[in-house]
């Protein structure tokens, strides 16, 4: 009898922890601005977000993040970029906003899957990092060597978006780079 009661209390507490009656506490909105060459991340809870005029010249991207993974097993991410901006600014801003929104979830994924890989394996991880840097440098060499090639242009955009994602995840905005 006591064991069944304890299980019920634990499950009831877990249910209260995971299911928030106010869905706005799991929903976020945000945008990326560019002023004088600097990128600014603006995010907040859905219900306290101040709507901006999406036609403003300095808004690169707007987004919505619904982090209901504890309730439904899914999260929803929606990002829109301004077609009036350069491809580089659009993909960097999209990555920046995605990284900012998904920081917590990405951190949990890192802890659950990758965090222990290099523990007490510095020799292996040093070689692995060197291998990846060699590959990345080769890709950048190809991008620089083929400035008018559509394929390498798309690869560059992918890497710029990845840099934005990394910056957003680290809560900084260094701008597009190689």
mmCIF file of N, CA and C in Angstrom, residues 25-157:
data_model
loop_
_atom_site.group_PDB
_atom_site.id
_atom_site.type_symbol
_atom_site.label_atom_id
_atom_site.label_comp_id
_atom_site.label_asym_id
_atom_site.label_seq_id
_atom_site.Cartn_x
_atom_site.Cartn_y
_atom_site.Cartn_z
ATOM 1 N N UNK A 25 4.612 29.928 -21.109
ATOM 2 C CA UNK A 25 5.904 29.772 -20.432
ATOM 3 C C UNK A 25 6.842 28.871 -21.220
ATOM 4 N N UNK A 26 6.332 28.190 -22.230
ATOM 5 C CA UNK A 26 7.144 27.331 -23.085
ATOM 6 C C UNK A 26 7.302 27.909 -24.483
ATOM 7 N N UNK A 27 6.794 29.100 -24.705
ATOM 8 C CA UNK A 27 6.815 29.695 -26.035
ATOM 9 C C UNK A 27 7.614 30.995 -26.014
ATOM 10 N N UNK A 28 8.434 31.149 -27.027
ATOM 11 C CA UNK A 28 9.290 32.326 -27.126
ATOM 12 C C UNK A 28 9.181 32.933 -28.518
ATOM 13 N N UNK A 29 9.389 34.221 -28.589
ATOM 14 C CA UNK A 29 9.477 34.931 -29.864
ATOM 15 C C UNK A 29 10.768 35.728 -29.840
ATOM 16 N N UNK A 30 11.246 36.070 -31.016
ATOM 17 C CA UNK A 30 12.457 36.868 -31.071
ATOM 18 C C UNK A 30 12.746 37.361 -32.464
ATOM 19 N N UNK A 31 13.760 38.196 -32.546
ATOM 20 C CA UNK A 31 14.217 38.680 -33.845
ATOM 21 C C UNK A 31 15.697 39.040 -33.753
ATOM 22 N N UNK A 32 16.295 39.184 -34.912
ATOM 23 C CA UNK A 32 17.693 39.594 -35.025
ATOM 24 C C UNK A 32 17.721 40.924 -35.758
ATOM 25 N N UNK A 33 18.383 41.898 -35.157
ATOM 26 C CA UNK A 33 18.573 43.221 -35.755
ATOM 27 C C UNK A 33 20.023 43.373 -36.178
ATOM 28 N N UNK A 34 20.249 44.205 -37.164
ATOM 29 C CA UNK A 34 21.616 44.569 -37.533
ATOM 30 C C UNK A 34 21.686 46.086 -37.569
ATOM 31 N N UNK A 35 22.497 46.642 -36.670
ATOM 32 C CA UNK A 35 22.694 48.088 -36.591
ATOM 33 C C UNK A 35 24.177 48.392 -36.661
ATOM 34 N N UNK A 36 24.560 49.212 -37.618
ATOM 35 C CA UNK A 36 25.962 49.602 -37.783
ATOM 36 C C UNK A 36 26.895 48.395 -37.843
ATOM 37 N N UNK A 37 26.471 47.354 -38.552
ATOM 38 C CA UNK A 37 27.294 46.165 -38.735
ATOM 39 C C UNK A 37 27.291 45.193 -37.574
ATOM 40 N N UNK A 38 26.574 45.514 -36.495
ATOM 41 C CA UNK A 38 26.517 44.628 -35.325
ATOM 42 C C UNK A 38 25.153 43.942 -35.263
ATOM 43 N N UNK A 39 25.185 42.661 -34.891
ATOM 44 C CA UNK A 39 23.971 41.855 -34.800
ATOM 45 C C UNK A 39 23.471 41.866 -33.361
ATOM 46 N N UNK A 40 22.163 42.036 -33.203
ATOM 47 C CA UNK A 40 21.560 42.074 -31.873
ATOM 48 C C UNK A 40 20.471 41.010 -31.778
ATOM 49 N N UNK A 41 20.540 40.206 -30.727
ATOM 50 C CA UNK A 41 19.561 39.146 -30.485
ATOM 51 C C UNK A 41 18.514 39.678 -29.515
ATOM 52 N N UNK A 42 17.237 39.594 -29.886
ATOM 53 C CA UNK A 42 16.150 40.014 -29.008
ATOM 54 C C UNK A 42 15.180 38.840 -28.886
ATOM 55 N N UNK A 43 15.087 38.251 -27.695
ATOM 56 C CA UNK A 43 14.130 37.164 -27.458
ATOM 57 C C UNK A 43 13.442 37.381 -26.125
ATOM 58 N N UNK A 44 12.242 36.838 -26.001
ATOM 59 C CA UNK A 44 11.522 36.902 -24.730
ATOM 60 C C UNK A 44 10.406 35.866 -24.744
ATOM 61 N N UNK A 45 9.799 35.671 -23.570
ATOM 62 C CA UNK A 45 8.627 34.816 -23.499
ATOM 63 C C UNK A 45 7.564 35.344 -24.444
ATOM 64 N N UNK A 46 6.785 34.450 -24.973
ATOM 65 C CA UNK A 46 5.773 34.785 -25.968
ATOM 66 C C UNK A 46 4.874 35.933 -25.523
ATOM 67 N N UNK A 47 4.368 35.872 -24.285
ATOM 68 C CA UNK A 47 3.398 36.871 -23.841
ATOM 69 C C UNK A 47 4.015 38.217 -23.479
ATOM 70 N N UNK A 48 5.340 38.302 -23.356
ATOM 71 C CA UNK A 48 5.960 39.590 -23.040
ATOM 72 C C UNK A 48 6.754 40.154 -24.220
ATOM 73 N N UNK A 49 6.676 39.494 -25.373
ATOM 74 C CA UNK A 49 7.412 39.933 -26.558
ATOM 75 C C UNK A 49 6.756 41.172 -27.143
ATOM 76 N N UNK A 50 7.569 42.167 -27.434
ATOM 77 C CA UNK A 50 7.062 43.381 -28.062
ATOM 78 C C UNK A 50 7.182 43.216 -29.569
ATOM 79 N N UNK A 51 6.053 43.167 -30.222
ATOM 80 C CA UNK A 51 6.006 42.963 -31.669
ATOM 81 C C UNK A 51 6.752 44.098 -32.362
ATOM 82 N N UNK A 52 7.502 43.755 -33.395
ATOM 83 C CA UNK A 52 8.233 44.762 -34.158
ATOM 84 C C UNK A 52 7.664 44.826 -35.560
ATOM 85 N N UNK A 53 7.928 45.902 -36.211
ATOM 86 C CA UNK A 53 7.506 46.053 -37.597
ATOM 87 C C UNK A 53 8.460 45.252 -38.465
ATOM 88 N N UNK A 54 7.984 44.149 -39.022
ATOM 89 C CA UNK A 54 8.856 43.268 -39.807
ATOM 90 C C UNK A 54 9.351 43.931 -41.085
ATOM 91 N N UNK A 55 8.812 45.089 -41.418
ATOM 92 C CA UNK A 55 9.272 45.805 -42.607
ATOM 93 C C UNK A 55 10.452 46.734 -42.300
ATOM 94 N N UNK A 56 10.853 46.802 -41.030
ATOM 95 C CA UNK A 56 12.004 47.628 -40.671
ATOM 96 C C UNK A 56 13.227 47.116 -41.416
ATOM 97 N N UNK A 57 14.033 48.029 -41.928
ATOM 98 C CA UNK A 57 15.189 47.658 -42.743
ATOM 99 C C UNK A 57 16.243 46.860 -41.992
ATOM 100 N N UNK A 58 16.332 47.037 -40.683
ATOM 101 C CA UNK A 58 17.419 46.381 -39.954
ATOM 102 C C UNK A 58 17.023 45.047 -39.315
ATOM 103 N N UNK A 59 15.799 44.571 -39.538
ATOM 104 C CA UNK A 59 15.403 43.259 -39.018
ATOM 105 C C UNK A 59 15.780 42.197 -40.040
ATOM 106 N N UNK A 60 16.664 41.288 -39.616
ATOM 107 C CA UNK A 60 17.138 40.230 -40.508
ATOM 108 C C UNK A 60 16.277 38.982 -40.424
ATOM 109 N N UNK A 61 15.797 38.651 -39.225
ATOM 110 C CA UNK A 61 15.028 37.423 -39.033
ATOM 111 C C UNK A 61 14.095 37.575 -37.840
ATOM 112 N N UNK A 62 12.974 36.879 -37.908
ATOM 113 C CA UNK A 62 12.047 36.782 -36.789
ATOM 114 C C UNK A 62 11.774 35.301 -36.543
ATOM 115 N N UNK A 63 11.418 34.957 -35.309
ATOM 116 C CA UNK A 63 11.202 33.546 -35.037
ATOM 117 C C UNK A 63 10.278 33.269 -33.878
ATOM 118 N N UNK A 64 9.839 32.015 -33.846
ATOM 119 C CA UNK A 64 8.960 31.495 -32.805
ATOM 120 C C UNK A 64 9.507 30.140 -32.375
ATOM 121 N N UNK A 65 9.534 29.881 -31.060
ATOM 122 C CA UNK A 65 10.049 28.625 -30.508
ATOM 123 C C UNK A 65 9.067 28.139 -29.463
ATOM 124 N N UNK A 66 8.511 26.953 -29.691
ATOM 125 C CA UNK A 66 7.602 26.329 -28.742
ATOM 126 C C UNK A 66 8.298 25.087 -28.212
ATOM 127 N N UNK A 67 8.758 25.134 -26.977
ATOM 128 C CA UNK A 67 9.542 24.029 -26.420
ATOM 129 C C UNK A 67 8.666 23.112 -25.563
ATOM 130 N N UNK A 68 7.782 22.404 -26.209
ATOM 131 C CA UNK A 68 6.894 21.472 -25.512
ATOM 132 C C UNK A 68 7.411 20.047 -25.536
ATOM 133 N N UNK A 69 8.709 19.851 -25.635
ATOM 134 C CA UNK A 69 9.256 18.502 -25.731
ATOM 135 C C UNK A 69 8.971 17.672 -24.488
ATOM 136 N N UNK A 70 8.801 18.287 -23.331
ATOM 137 C CA UNK A 70 8.465 17.522 -22.123
ATOM 138 C C UNK A 70 7.009 17.065 -22.118
ATOM 139 N N UNK A 71 6.183 17.681 -22.928
ATOM 140 C CA UNK A 71 4.764 17.340 -22.978
ATOM 141 C C UNK A 71 4.464 16.459 -24.186
ATOM 142 N N UNK A 72 4.923 16.879 -25.349
ATOM 143 C CA UNK A 72 4.587 16.176 -26.590
ATOM 144 C C UNK A 72 5.739 15.361 -27.158
ATOM 145 N N UNK A 73 6.946 15.620 -26.683
ATOM 146 C CA UNK A 73 8.120 14.979 -27.268
ATOM 147 C C UNK A 73 8.669 15.757 -28.450
ATOM 148 N N UNK A 74 8.039 16.874 -28.775
ATOM 149 C CA UNK A 74 8.445 17.678 -29.930
ATOM 150 C C UNK A 74 8.597 19.137 -29.525
ATOM 151 N N UNK A 75 9.414 19.823 -30.267
ATOM 152 C CA UNK A 75 9.508 21.275 -30.181
ATOM 153 C C UNK A 75 9.247 21.821 -31.573
ATOM 154 N N UNK A 76 8.770 23.044 -31.633
ATOM 155 C CA UNK A 76 8.484 23.668 -32.920
ATOM 156 C C UNK A 76 9.336 24.923 -33.040
ATOM 157 N N UNK A 77 10.061 25.018 -34.131
ATOM 158 C CA UNK A 77 10.892 26.188 -34.410
ATOM 159 C C UNK A 77 10.476 26.753 -35.758
ATOM 160 N N UNK A 78 10.184 28.039 -35.784
ATOM 161 C CA UNK A 78 9.816 28.705 -37.032
ATOM 162 C C UNK A 78 10.648 29.974 -37.145
ATOM 163 N N UNK A 79 11.405 30.090 -38.216
ATOM 164 C CA UNK A 79 12.234 31.276 -38.438
ATOM 165 C C UNK A 79 11.980 31.789 -39.846
ATOM 166 N N UNK A 80 11.774 33.085 -39.943
ATOM 167 C CA UNK A 80 11.591 33.735 -41.240
ATOM 168 C C UNK A 80 12.663 34.801 -41.383
ATOM 169 N N UNK A 81 13.278 34.850 -42.555
ATOM 170 C CA UNK A 81 14.291 35.874 -42.801
ATOM 171 C C UNK A 81 13.747 36.898 -43.783
ATOM 172 N N UNK A 82 14.346 38.066 -43.775
ATOM 173 C CA UNK A 82 13.932 39.149 -44.661
ATOM 174 C C UNK A 82 14.570 38.973 -46.029
ATOM 175 N N UNK A 83 13.741 38.897 -47.044
ATOM 176 C CA UNK A 83 14.265 38.723 -48.405
ATOM 177 C C UNK A 83 15.011 39.960 -48.904
ATOM 178 N N UNK A 84 14.902 41.059 -48.186
ATOM 179 C CA UNK A 84 15.603 42.285 -48.575
ATOM 180 C C UNK A 84 17.051 42.310 -48.091
ATOM 181 N N UNK A 85 17.470 41.282 -47.380
ATOM 182 C CA UNK A 85 18.829 41.216 -46.843
ATOM 183 C C UNK A 85 19.688 40.294 -47.705
ATOM 184 N N UNK A 86 20.994 40.382 -47.529
ATOM 185 C CA UNK A 86 21.900 39.514 -48.284
ATOM 186 C C UNK A 86 21.731 38.066 -47.829
ATOM 187 N N UNK A 87 22.133 37.142 -48.686
ATOM 188 C CA UNK A 87 22.082 35.724 -48.314
ATOM 189 C C UNK A 87 22.885 35.461 -47.047
ATOM 190 N N UNK A 88 24.064 36.073 -46.966
ATOM 191 C CA UNK A 88 24.932 35.876 -45.800
ATOM 192 C C UNK A 88 24.230 36.338 -44.527
ATOM 193 N N UNK A 89 23.645 37.550 -44.559
ATOM 194 C CA UNK A 89 22.947 38.052 -43.373
ATOM 195 C C UNK A 89 21.743 37.185 -43.015
ATOM 196 N N UNK A 90 21.019 36.707 -44.020
ATOM 197 C CA UNK A 90 19.842 35.877 -43.750
ATOM 198 C C UNK A 90 20.214 34.565 -43.063
ATOM 199 N N UNK A 91 21.218 33.865 -43.595
ATOM 200 C CA UNK A 91 21.550 32.559 -43.009
ATOM 201 C C UNK A 91 22.225 32.716 -41.651
ATOM 202 N N UNK A 92 23.055 33.752 -41.499
ATOM 203 C CA UNK A 92 23.681 33.966 -40.191
ATOM 204 C C UNK A 92 22.609 34.281 -39.148
ATOM 205 N N UNK A 93 21.673 35.168 -39.487
ATOM 206 C CA UNK A 93 20.609 35.544 -38.547
ATOM 207 C C UNK A 93 19.719 34.350 -38.216
ATOM 208 N N UNK A 94 19.411 33.520 -39.205
ATOM 209 C CA UNK A 94 18.596 32.324 -38.949
ATOM 210 C C UNK A 94 19.316 31.388 -37.980
ATOM 211 N N UNK A 95 20.597 31.173 -38.200
ATOM 212 C CA UNK A 95 21.376 30.332 -37.294
ATOM 213 C C UNK A 95 21.475 30.938 -35.905
ATOM 214 N N UNK A 96 21.685 32.246 -35.847
ATOM 215 C CA UNK A 96 21.810 32.949 -34.570
ATOM 216 C C UNK A 96 20.536 32.799 -33.734
ATOM 217 N N UNK A 97 19.394 32.985 -34.378
ATOM 218 C CA UNK A 97 18.122 32.877 -33.665
ATOM 219 C C UNK A 97 17.852 31.425 -33.251
ATOM 220 N N UNK A 98 18.133 30.472 -34.145
ATOM 221 C CA UNK A 98 17.953 29.061 -33.792
ATOM 222 C C UNK A 98 18.845 28.669 -32.612
ATOM 223 N N UNK A 99 20.094 29.089 -32.656
ATOM 224 C CA UNK A 99 21.011 28.773 -31.563
ATOM 225 C C UNK A 99 20.565 29.371 -30.246
ATOM 226 N N UNK A 100 20.051 30.595 -30.301
ATOM 227 C CA UNK A 100 19.574 31.256 -29.085
ATOM 228 C C UNK A 100 18.364 30.529 -28.507
ATOM 229 N N UNK A 101 17.401 30.209 -29.370
ATOM 230 C CA UNK A 101 16.190 29.532 -28.905
ATOM 231 C C UNK A 101 16.480 28.140 -28.344
ATOM 232 N N UNK A 102 17.364 27.403 -28.982
ATOM 233 C CA UNK A 102 17.551 25.979 -28.652
ATOM 234 C C UNK A 102 18.730 25.724 -27.717
ATOM 235 N N UNK A 103 19.271 26.751 -27.099
ATOM 236 C CA UNK A 103 20.445 26.608 -26.225
ATOM 237 C C UNK A 103 20.256 25.535 -25.153
ATOM 238 N N UNK A 104 19.154 25.574 -24.460
ATOM 239 C CA UNK A 104 18.919 24.626 -23.371
ATOM 240 C C UNK A 104 18.833 23.194 -23.906
ATOM 241 N N UNK A 105 18.079 23.002 -24.964
ATOM 242 C CA UNK A 105 17.905 21.667 -25.539
ATOM 243 C C UNK A 105 19.218 21.137 -26.107
ATOM 244 N N UNK A 106 19.986 21.995 -26.751
ATOM 245 C CA UNK A 106 21.289 21.593 -27.288
ATOM 246 C C UNK A 106 22.232 21.207 -26.153
ATOM 247 N N UNK A 107 22.201 21.968 -25.074
ATOM 248 C CA UNK A 107 23.034 21.643 -23.915
ATOM 249 C C UNK A 107 22.684 20.287 -23.322
ATOM 250 N N UNK A 108 21.393 19.984 -23.250
ATOM 251 C CA UNK A 108 20.979 18.674 -22.736
ATOM 252 C C UNK A 108 21.427 17.558 -23.678
ATOM 253 N N UNK A 109 21.324 17.790 -24.979
ATOM 254 C CA UNK A 109 21.767 16.791 -25.960
ATOM 255 C C UNK A 109 23.264 16.538 -25.808
ATOM 256 N N UNK A 110 24.032 17.610 -25.646
ATOM 257 C CA UNK A 110 25.481 17.483 -25.454
ATOM 258 C C UNK A 110 25.787 16.636 -24.213
ATOM 259 N N UNK A 111 25.141 16.957 -23.110
ATOM 260 C CA UNK A 111 25.373 16.222 -21.866
ATOM 261 C C UNK A 111 25.007 14.745 -21.997
ATOM 262 N N UNK A 112 23.934 14.462 -22.714
ATOM 263 C CA UNK A 112 23.445 13.087 -22.821
ATOM 264 C C UNK A 112 24.203 12.232 -23.828
ATOM 265 N N UNK A 113 24.891 12.845 -24.783
ATOM 266 C CA UNK A 113 25.490 12.038 -25.852
ATOM 267 C C UNK A 113 26.986 12.221 -26.042
ATOM 268 N N UNK A 114 27.495 13.427 -25.921
ATOM 269 C CA UNK A 114 28.865 13.701 -26.350
ATOM 270 C C UNK A 114 29.806 14.048 -25.207
ATOM 271 N N UNK A 115 29.298 14.561 -24.132
ATOM 272 C CA UNK A 115 30.109 15.115 -23.056
ATOM 273 C C UNK A 115 31.224 14.189 -22.579
ATOM 274 N N UNK A 116 30.971 12.907 -22.492
ATOM 275 C CA UNK A 116 31.947 11.971 -21.931
ATOM 276 C C UNK A 116 32.912 11.387 -22.965
ATOM 277 N N UNK A 117 32.716 11.673 -24.241
ATOM 278 C CA UNK A 117 33.547 11.046 -25.276
ATOM 279 C C UNK A 117 35.030 11.327 -25.058
ATOM 280 N N UNK A 118 35.386 12.547 -24.708
ATOM 281 C CA UNK A 118 36.802 12.904 -24.579
ATOM 282 C C UNK A 118 37.324 12.816 -23.149
ATOM 283 N N UNK A 119 36.515 12.363 -22.230
ATOM 284 C CA UNK A 119 36.964 12.232 -20.850
ATOM 285 C C UNK A 119 38.087 11.194 -20.788
ATOM 286 N N UNK A 120 39.257 11.615 -20.321
ATOM 287 C CA UNK A 120 40.450 10.758 -20.236
ATOM 288 C C UNK A 120 40.894 10.203 -21.589
ATOM 289 N N UNK A 121 40.567 10.900 -22.666
ATOM 290 C CA UNK A 121 40.964 10.447 -24.001
ATOM 291 C C UNK A 121 41.529 11.637 -24.790
ATOM 292 N N UNK A 122 42.380 12.421 -24.175
ATOM 293 C CA UNK A 122 42.865 13.645 -24.804
ATOM 294 C C UNK A 122 43.655 13.377 -26.075
ATOM 295 N N UNK A 123 44.400 12.288 -26.154
ATOM 296 C CA UNK A 123 45.159 11.973 -27.360
ATOM 297 C C UNK A 123 44.214 11.725 -28.534
ATOM 298 N N UNK A 124 43.218 10.882 -28.317
ATOM 299 C CA UNK A 124 42.239 10.581 -29.358
ATOM 300 C C UNK A 124 41.500 11.843 -29.783
ATOM 301 N N UNK A 125 41.032 12.618 -28.829
ATOM 302 C CA UNK A 125 40.245 13.807 -29.143
ATOM 303 C C UNK A 125 41.087 14.881 -29.820
ATOM 304 N N UNK A 126 42.357 14.970 -29.465
ATOM 305 C CA UNK A 126 43.253 15.900 -30.152
ATOM 306 C C UNK A 126 43.399 15.534 -31.621
ATOM 307 N N UNK A 127 43.566 14.247 -31.901
ATOM 308 C CA UNK A 127 43.672 13.782 -33.291
ATOM 309 C C UNK A 127 42.364 14.003 -34.041
ATOM 310 N N UNK A 128 41.250 13.759 -33.378
ATOM 311 C CA UNK A 128 39.944 13.952 -34.001
ATOM 312 C C UNK A 128 39.716 15.422 -34.347
ATOM 313 N N UNK A 129 40.052 16.309 -33.425
ATOM 314 C CA UNK A 129 39.901 17.746 -33.670
ATOM 315 C C UNK A 129 40.794 18.184 -34.824
ATOM 316 N N UNK A 130 42.030 17.701 -34.861
ATOM 317 C CA UNK A 130 42.949 18.033 -35.949
ATOM 318 C C UNK A 130 42.384 17.569 -37.290
ATOM 319 N N UNK A 131 41.833 16.361 -37.333
ATOM 320 C CA UNK A 131 41.231 15.829 -38.556
ATOM 321 C C UNK A 131 40.104 16.738 -39.039
ATOM 322 N N UNK A 132 39.200 17.123 -38.126
ATOM 323 C CA UNK A 132 38.081 17.979 -38.513
ATOM 324 C C UNK A 132 38.555 19.352 -38.986
ATOM 325 N N UNK A 133 39.568 19.913 -38.352
ATOM 326 C CA UNK A 133 40.086 21.218 -38.778
ATOM 327 C C UNK A 133 40.716 21.141 -40.164
ATOM 328 N N UNK A 134 41.413 20.054 -40.457
ATOM 329 C CA UNK A 134 41.982 19.865 -41.801
ATOM 330 C C UNK A 134 40.860 19.818 -42.834
ATOM 331 N N UNK A 135 39.795 19.084 -42.540
ATOM 332 C CA UNK A 135 38.662 18.987 -43.463
ATOM 333 C C UNK A 135 37.992 20.347 -43.647
ATOM 334 N N UNK A 136 37.798 21.068 -42.560
ATOM 335 C CA UNK A 136 37.156 22.375 -42.628
ATOM 336 C C UNK A 136 38.006 23.361 -43.421
ATOM 337 N N UNK A 137 39.310 23.352 -43.199
ATOM 338 C CA UNK A 137 40.195 24.234 -43.968
ATOM 339 C C UNK A 137 40.159 23.900 -45.449
ATOM 340 N N UNK A 138 40.071 22.610 -45.791
ATOM 341 C CA UNK A 138 39.962 22.220 -47.197
ATOM 342 C C UNK A 138 38.675 22.780 -47.800
ATOM 343 N N UNK A 139 37.574 22.710 -47.054
ATOM 344 C CA UNK A 139 36.301 23.246 -47.549
ATOM 345 C C UNK A 139 36.420 24.748 -47.786
ATOM 346 N N UNK A 140 37.010 25.476 -46.838
ATOM 347 C CA UNK A 140 37.169 26.925 -47.015
ATOM 348 C C UNK A 140 38.081 27.244 -48.199
ATOM 349 N N UNK A 141 39.095 26.438 -48.432
ATOM 350 C CA UNK A 141 39.960 26.622 -49.605
ATOM 351 C C UNK A 141 39.145 26.460 -50.882
ATOM 352 N N UNK A 142 38.273 25.468 -50.925
ATOM 353 C CA UNK A 142 37.425 25.254 -52.101
ATOM 354 C C UNK A 142 36.469 26.432 -52.306
ATOM 355 N N UNK A 143 35.909 26.932 -51.221
ATOM 356 C CA UNK A 143 35.005 28.090 -51.312
ATOM 357 C C UNK A 143 35.754 29.285 -51.887
ATOM 358 N N UNK A 144 36.959 29.554 -51.374
ATOM 359 C CA UNK A 144 37.764 30.680 -51.856
ATOM 360 C C UNK A 144 38.218 30.483 -53.296
ATOM 361 N N UNK A 145 38.470 29.237 -53.692
ATOM 362 C CA UNK A 145 38.966 28.939 -55.042
ATOM 363 C C UNK A 145 37.862 28.949 -56.093
ATOM 364 N N UNK A 146 36.620 28.891 -55.678
ATOM 365 C CA UNK A 146 35.490 28.827 -56.612
ATOM 366 C C UNK A 146 34.436 29.877 -56.251
ATOM 367 N N UNK A 147 34.788 31.164 -56.339
ATOM 368 C CA UNK A 147 33.865 32.205 -55.876
ATOM 369 C C UNK A 147 32.568 32.303 -56.687
ATOM 370 N N UNK A 148 32.569 31.805 -57.920
ATOM 371 C CA UNK A 148 31.374 31.906 -58.762
ATOM 372 C C UNK A 148 30.637 30.579 -58.919
ATOM 373 N N UNK A 149 31.042 29.583 -58.175
ATOM 374 C CA UNK A 149 30.433 28.258 -58.275
ATOM 375 C C UNK A 149 29.235 28.171 -57.333
ATOM 376 N N UNK A 150 28.063 27.828 -57.869
ATOM 377 C CA UNK A 150 26.843 27.760 -57.056
ATOM 378 C C UNK A 150 26.951 26.750 -55.912
ATOM 379 N N UNK A 151 27.576 25.615 -56.185
ATOM 380 C CA UNK A 151 27.710 24.583 -55.159
ATOM 381 C C UNK A 151 28.496 25.116 -53.957
ATOM 382 N N UNK A 152 29.663 25.702 -54.212
ATOM 383 C CA UNK A 152 30.495 26.179 -53.106
ATOM 384 C C UNK A 152 29.882 27.401 -52.432
ATOM 385 N N UNK A 153 29.089 28.160 -53.174
ATOM 386 C CA UNK A 153 28.346 29.269 -52.560
ATOM 387 C C UNK A 153 27.364 28.720 -51.514
ATOM 388 N N UNK A 154 26.659 27.640 -51.871
ATOM 389 C CA UNK A 154 25.705 27.036 -50.939
ATOM 390 C C UNK A 154 26.411 26.424 -49.722
ATOM 391 N N UNK A 155 27.565 25.815 -49.957
ATOM 392 C CA UNK A 155 28.341 25.258 -48.841
ATOM 393 C C UNK A 155 28.765 26.381 -47.897
ATOM 394 N N UNK A 156 29.194 27.511 -48.458
ATOM 395 C CA UNK A 156 29.569 28.663 -47.632
ATOM 396 C C UNK A 156 28.376 29.149 -46.805
ATOM 397 N N UNK A 157 27.194 29.240 -47.434
ATOM 398 C CA UNK A 157 26.007 29.676 -46.698
ATOM 399 C C UNK A 157 25.690 28.715 -45.551
#
